[in-house]
């Protein structure tokens, strides 16, 4: 999903909208080129926030073996996810009114949400050894 | 029914009500939202802003439909069994996303077929008018217009819309389905 979200630029296309990678994401993202990062000069198939979320999920998923050492049975994983969701909502609502977000801030906040989801789910991958 | 029986006696038909009911409800909701913003786009003056009603509808529909996996799992835990594995949550989430795409595409096609055959043309005209009003280099504008025209006038068939729509909507609902398992289901103790 993360690779596909990089859009048409990865495949030599001049636009992601209309490209097959763009078609994949057109139901789930506004694909505004001004709010997207670029690959080889072509806007990605998703905006910077969605790219951040996908990157965060991927990174968080890879880090699960490390995360479970710290997050097990800790309530902070729930609060961390809630905080990440709230930050998206606050940033979305406050944008253009109280502040102007940019690609970098959207990526960072998206990344936070993606990582928070992976951390939230991490304890499923912890098995208990009751033998002996 | 004890925990062991709950997880072992499940067949695909046990999943169907949760997937079907939640999928149908969300496809109807997303279809109505899409239609609402679609006609807003058609009936509004081109502003030249990327955040047009249709762009906004994409965000709203994504956020709304992403909740479907979560709710389908909730429904499953209420109606079938409170004990679920991550895989079951993933399955329910993905298939719920697939059902949403499937039915919302069918509803859209029916709308165009029965109520407004000109809907796609009007949408394309509104989108192109909006791009033309944007402040950007002419070459970029033309590229975007061509891309929009290709994607809309190219007339994706029902199957193409489903083909392109299911994977990502399914995967996003798969993730929310996993979250649903964590939030609503009871976890089996695994021993080795």
CSV table of N, CA and C in Angstrom, one decimal, chain B residues 83-168:
chain,number,residue,atom,x,y,z
B,83,UNK,N,-15.5,-13.9,21.2
B,83,UNK,CA,-14.1,-14.4,21.0
B,83,UNK,C,-13.7,-14.3,19.6
B,84,UNK,N,-12.7,-13.5,19.3
B,84,UNK,CA,-12.2,-13.4,17.9
B,84,UNK,C,-10.7,-13.3,17.8
B,85,UNK,N,-10.2,-13.8,16.7
B,85,UNK,CA,-8.8,-13.7,16.4
B,85,UNK,C,-8.6,-12.5,15.5
B,86,UNK,N,-7.3,-12.1,15.4
B,86,UNK,CA,-7.0,-11.0,14.5
B,86,UNK,C,-7.4,-11.3,13.1
B,87,UNK,N,-7.1,-12.5,12.7
B,87,UNK,CA,-7.4,-13.0,11.3
B,87,UNK,C,-8.9,-12.8,11.0
B,88,UNK,N,-9.8,-13.2,12.0
B,88,UNK,CA,-11.2,-13.0,11.7
B,88,UNK,C,-11.6,-11.6,11.6
B,89,UNK,N,-11.0,-10.7,12.4
B,89,UNK,CA,-11.2,-9.3,12.3
B,89,UNK,C,-10.8,-8.7,11.0
B,90,UNK,N,-9.6,-9.2,10.5
B,90,UNK,CA,-9.1,-8.8,9.2
B,90,UNK,C,-10.1,-9.2,8.1
B,91,UNK,N,-10.5,-10.4,8.2
B,91,UNK,CA,-11.4,-11.0,7.2
B,91,UNK,C,-12.7,-10.1,7.1
B,92,UNK,N,-13.3,-9.9,8.3
B,92,UNK,CA,-14.6,-9.2,8.4
B,92,UNK,C,-14.3,-7.7,7.8
B,93,UNK,N,-13.3,-7.1,8.3
B,93,UNK,CA,-13.0,-5.7,7.8
B,93,UNK,C,-12.8,-5.7,6.3
B,94,UNK,N,-12.0,-6.5,5.8
B,94,UNK,CA,-11.7,-6.5,4.3
B,94,UNK,C,-13.0,-6.7,3.5
B,95,UNK,N,-13.8,-7.7,3.9
B,95,UNK,CA,-15.0,-8.0,3.2
B,95,UNK,C,-16.0,-7.0,3.3
B,96,UNK,N,-16.1,-6.3,4.5
B,96,UNK,CA,-17.0,-5.2,4.7
B,96,UNK,C,-16.7,-4.1,3.7
B,97,UNK,N,-15.4,-3.8,3.6
B,97,UNK,CA,-14.9,-2.8,2.7
B,97,UNK,C,-15.3,-3.1,1.2
B,98,UNK,N,-15.1,-4.4,0.9
B,98,UNK,CA,-15.5,-4.9,-0.4
B,98,UNK,C,-17.0,-4.7,-0.7
B,99,UNK,N,-17.8,-5.0,0.3
B,99,UNK,CA,-19.3,-4.9,0.2
B,99,UNK,C,-19.6,-3.4,0.0
B,100,UNK,N,-19.0,-2.5,0.7
B,100,UNK,CA,-19.3,-1.1,0.6
B,100,UNK,C,-19.0,-0.6,-0.9
B,101,UNK,N,-17.8,-1.0,-1.4
B,101,UNK,CA,-17.5,-0.6,-2.8
B,101,UNK,C,-18.5,-1.2,-3.7
B,102,UNK,N,-18.8,-2.5,-3.6
B,102,UNK,CA,-19.7,-3.2,-4.5
B,102,UNK,C,-21.0,-2.5,-4.6
B,103,UNK,N,-21.6,-2.3,-3.4
B,103,UNK,CA,-23.0,-1.8,-3.4
B,103,UNK,C,-23.0,-0.3,-3.7
B,104,UNK,N,-22.0,0.5,-3.3
B,104,UNK,CA,-22.0,1.9,-3.7
B,104,UNK,C,-21.9,2.1,-5.2
B,105,UNK,N,-21.1,1.2,-5.8
B,105,UNK,CA,-20.9,1.3,-7.3
B,105,UNK,C,-22.3,0.9,-7.9
B,106,UNK,N,-22.9,-0.1,-7.4
B,106,UNK,CA,-24.2,-0.5,-8.0
B,106,UNK,C,-25.2,0.6,-7.8
B,107,UNK,N,-25.2,1.2,-6.6
B,107,UNK,CA,-26.2,2.3,-6.4
B,107,UNK,C,-25.9,3.5,-7.3
B,108,UNK,N,-24.6,3.8,-7.5
B,108,UNK,CA,-24.3,4.9,-8.4
B,108,UNK,C,-24.7,4.6,-9.8
B,109,UNK,N,-24.5,3.4,-10.3
B,109,UNK,CA,-24.9,3.0,-11.6
B,109,UNK,C,-26.4,3.1,-11.8
B,110,UNK,N,-27.1,2.7,-10.8
B,110,UNK,CA,-28.6,2.7,-10.8
B,110,UNK,C,-29.1,4.2,-10.8
B,111,UNK,N,-28.4,5.0,-10.1
B,111,UNK,CA,-28.8,6.4,-10.0
B,111,UNK,C,-28.6,7.0,-11.4
B,112,UNK,N,-27.5,6.7,-12.0
B,112,UNK,CA,-27.2,7.3,-13.4
B,112,UNK,C,-28.2,6.7,-14.4
B,113,UNK,N,-28.4,5.4,-14.3
B,113,UNK,CA,-29.3,4.7,-15.2
B,113,UNK,C,-30.8,5.2,-15.1
B,114,UNK,N,-31.2,5.4,-13.9
B,114,UNK,CA,-32.7,5.7,-13.7
B,114,UNK,C,-33.0,7.1,-13.5
B,115,UNK,N,-32.2,7.8,-12.7
B,115,UNK,CA,-32.6,9.2,-12.3
B,115,UNK,C,-31.8,10.3,-13.1
B,116,UNK,N,-30.5,10.1,-13.3
B,116,UNK,CA,-29.8,11.2,-13.9
B,116,UNK,C,-28.7,10.7,-14.8
B,117,UNK,N,-29.1,10.4,-16.1
B,117,UNK,CA,-28.1,9.8,-17.0
B,117,UNK,C,-27.0,10.8,-17.3
B,118,UNK,N,-27.2,12.1,-17.1
B,118,UNK,CA,-26.2,13.1,-17.4
B,118,UNK,C,-25.2,13.4,-16.2
B,119,UNK,N,-25.4,12.6,-15.1
B,119,UNK,CA,-24.6,12.9,-13.9
B,119,UNK,C,-23.1,13.0,-14.2
B,120,UNK,N,-22.6,11.9,-14.8
B,120,UNK,CA,-21.1,11.9,-15.0
B,120,UNK,C,-20.7,13.0,-15.9
B,121,UNK,N,-21.4,13.3,-16.9
B,121,UNK,CA,-21.0,14.5,-17.8
B,121,UNK,C,-21.0,15.8,-17.1
B,122,UNK,N,-22.1,16.0,-16.2
B,122,UNK,CA,-22.1,17.2,-15.5
B,122,UNK,C,-21.0,17.3,-14.5
B,123,UNK,N,-20.7,16.2,-13.9
B,123,UNK,CA,-19.6,16.1,-12.9
B,123,UNK,C,-18.2,16.5,-13.6
B,124,UNK,N,-18.0,15.9,-14.8
B,124,UNK,CA,-16.8,16.1,-15.5
B,124,UNK,C,-16.7,17.6,-15.9
B,125,UNK,N,-17.8,18.1,-16.4
B,125,UNK,CA,-17.8,19.6,-16.8
B,125,UNK,C,-17.5,20.4,-15.6
B,126,UNK,N,-18.1,20.1,-14.4
B,126,UNK,CA,-17.9,20.9,-13.2
B,126,UNK,C,-16.4,20.8,-12.8
B,127,UNK,N,-15.9,19.6,-12.8
B,127,UNK,CA,-14.5,19.4,-12.4
B,127,UNK,C,-13.5,20.1,-13.3
B,128,UNK,N,-13.8,20.1,-14.6
B,128,UNK,CA,-12.9,20.7,-15.6
B,128,UNK,C,-13.0,22.3,-15.4
B,129,UNK,N,-14.2,22.7,-15.2
B,129,UNK,CA,-14.4,24.2,-15.0
B,129,UNK,C,-13.6,24.7,-13.8
B,130,UNK,N,-13.6,23.8,-12.8
B,130,UNK,CA,-12.9,24.2,-11.5
B,130,UNK,C,-11.4,24.2,-11.8
B,131,UNK,N,-10.9,23.2,-12.5
B,131,UNK,CA,-9.4,23.2,-12.8
B,131,UNK,C,-9.1,24.4,-13.7
B,132,UNK,N,-9.9,24.8,-14.6
B,132,UNK,CA,-9.6,25.9,-15.5
B,132,UNK,C,-9.5,27.2,-14.7
B,133,UNK,N,-10.3,27.2,-13.5
B,133,UNK,CA,-10.2,28.5,-12.7
B,133,UNK,C,-9.1,28.5,-11.7
B,134,UNK,N,-8.3,27.4,-11.7
B,134,UNK,CA,-7.1,27.3,-10.8
B,134,UNK,C,-6.0,28.2,-11.2
B,135,UNK,N,-5.2,28.7,-10.3
B,135,UNK,CA,-4.1,29.5,-10.6
B,135,UNK,C,-2.9,28.6,-10.6
B,136,UNK,N,-2.5,28.1,-11.8
B,136,UNK,CA,-1.4,27.3,-12.0
B,136,UNK,C,-0.9,27.3,-13.5
B,137,UNK,N,0.3,26.9,-13.8
B,137,UNK,CA,0.8,27.0,-15.2
B,137,UNK,C,-0.2,26.3,-16.1
B,138,UNK,N,-0.4,26.8,-17.3
B,138,UNK,CA,-1.3,26.3,-18.3
B,138,UNK,C,-1.0,24.8,-18.6
B,139,UNK,N,0.3,24.5,-18.7
B,139,UNK,CA,0.6,23.1,-19.0
B,139,UNK,C,0.1,22.1,-18.0
B,140,UNK,N,0.3,22.5,-16.7
B,140,UNK,CA,-0.2,21.6,-15.6
B,140,UNK,C,-1.7,21.5,-15.6
B,141,UNK,N,-2.3,22.6,-15.9
B,141,UNK,CA,-3.8,22.6,-16.0
B,141,UNK,C,-4.3,21.6,-17.0
B,142,UNK,N,-3.6,21.7,-18.2
B,142,UNK,CA,-4.0,20.9,-19.3
B,142,UNK,C,-3.8,19.4,-18.9
B,143,UNK,N,-2.7,19.1,-18.3
B,143,UNK,CA,-2.4,17.8,-17.9
B,143,UNK,C,-3.5,17.2,-16.9
B,144,UNK,N,-3.9,18.1,-16.0
B,144,UNK,CA,-4.9,17.7,-15.0
B,144,UNK,C,-6.3,17.5,-15.7
B,145,UNK,N,-6.6,18.4,-16.6
B,145,UNK,CA,-7.9,18.3,-17.3
B,145,UNK,C,-7.9,17.0,-18.1
B,146,UNK,N,-6.8,16.7,-18.8
B,146,UNK,CA,-6.7,15.4,-19.6
B,146,UNK,C,-6.9,14.2,-18.6
B,147,UNK,N,-6.2,14.3,-17.5
B,147,UNK,CA,-6.3,13.2,-16.5
B,147,UNK,C,-7.7,13.0,-16.0
B,148,UNK,N,-8.4,14.1,-15.7
B,148,UNK,CA,-9.8,14.0,-15.2
B,148,UNK,C,-10.7,13.5,-16.3
B,149,UNK,N,-10.5,14.1,-17.5
B,149,UNK,CA,-11.3,13.6,-18.7
B,149,UNK,C,-11.1,12.2,-18.9
B,150,UNK,N,-9.8,11.7,-18.9
B,150,UNK,CA,-9.6,10.3,-19.1
B,150,UNK,C,-10.3,9.4,-18.1
B,151,UNK,N,-10.1,9.8,-16.8
B,151,UNK,CA,-10.6,9.0,-15.8
B,151,UNK,C,-12.2,9.0,-15.7
B,152,UNK,N,-12.8,10.1,-16.1
B,152,UNK,CA,-14.3,10.1,-16.0
B,152,UNK,C,-14.9,9.8,-17.4
B,153,UNK,N,-14.4,10.4,-18.4
B,153,UNK,CA,-15.1,10.1,-19.7
B,153,UNK,C,-14.7,8.7,-20.3
B,154,UNK,N,-13.6,8.2,-19.8
B,154,UNK,CA,-13.2,6.9,-20.2
B,154,UNK,C,-14.3,5.9,-19.8
B,155,UNK,N,-15.1,6.3,-19.0
B,155,UNK,CA,-16.3,5.4,-18.6
B,155,UNK,C,-15.9,4.1,-18.0
B,156,UNK,N,-15.4,4.2,-16.8
B,156,UNK,CA,-15.1,2.9,-16.1
B,156,UNK,C,-16.3,2.1,-16.0
B,157,UNK,N,-16.2,0.8,-16.3
B,157,UNK,CA,-17.3,-0.1,-16.2
B,157,UNK,C,-17.5,-0.4,-14.7
B,158,UNK,N,-18.7,-1.0,-14.4
B,158,UNK,CA,-18.9,-1.4,-13.0
B,158,UNK,C,-17.8,-2.3,-12.5
B,159,UNK,N,-17.3,-3.2,-13.3
B,159,UNK,CA,-16.3,-4.1,-12.9
B,159,UNK,C,-15.0,-3.4,-12.6
B,160,UNK,N,-14.7,-2.4,-13.5
B,160,UNK,CA,-13.4,-1.6,-13.3
B,160,UNK,C,-13.5,-0.8,-12.0
B,161,UNK,N,-14.7,-0.2,-11.7
B,161,UNK,CA,-14.8,0.6,-10.5
B,161,UNK,C,-14.6,-0.3,-9.3
B,162,UNK,N,-15.2,-1.5,-9.4
B,162,UNK,CA,-15.0,-2.5,-8.3
B,162,UNK,C,-13.6,-2.9,-8.1
B,163,UNK,N,-13.0,-3.2,-9.3
B,163,UNK,CA,-11.6,-3.7,-9.3
B,163,UNK,C,-10.7,-2.7,-8.7
B,164,UNK,N,-10.8,-1.4,-9.0
B,164,UNK,CA,-10.0,-0.4,-8.4
B,164,UNK,C,-10.4,0.0,-7.0
B,165,UNK,N,-11.6,-0.1,-6.7
B,165,UNK,CA,-12.1,0.4,-5.4
B,165,UNK,C,-11.9,-0.6,-4.3
B,166,UNK,N,-12.0,-1.9,-4.5
B,166,UNK,CA,-12.0,-2.9,-3.4
B,166,UNK,C,-10.7,-3.0,-2.7
B,167,UNK,N,-9.5,-3.0,-3.4
B,167,UNK,CA,-8.3,-3.3,-2.6
B,167,UNK,C,-8.0,-2.3,-1.5
B,168,UNK,N,-8.0,-1.0,-1.8
B,168,UNK,CA,-7.6,-0.1,-0.8
B,168,UNK,C,-8.7,0.1,0.3
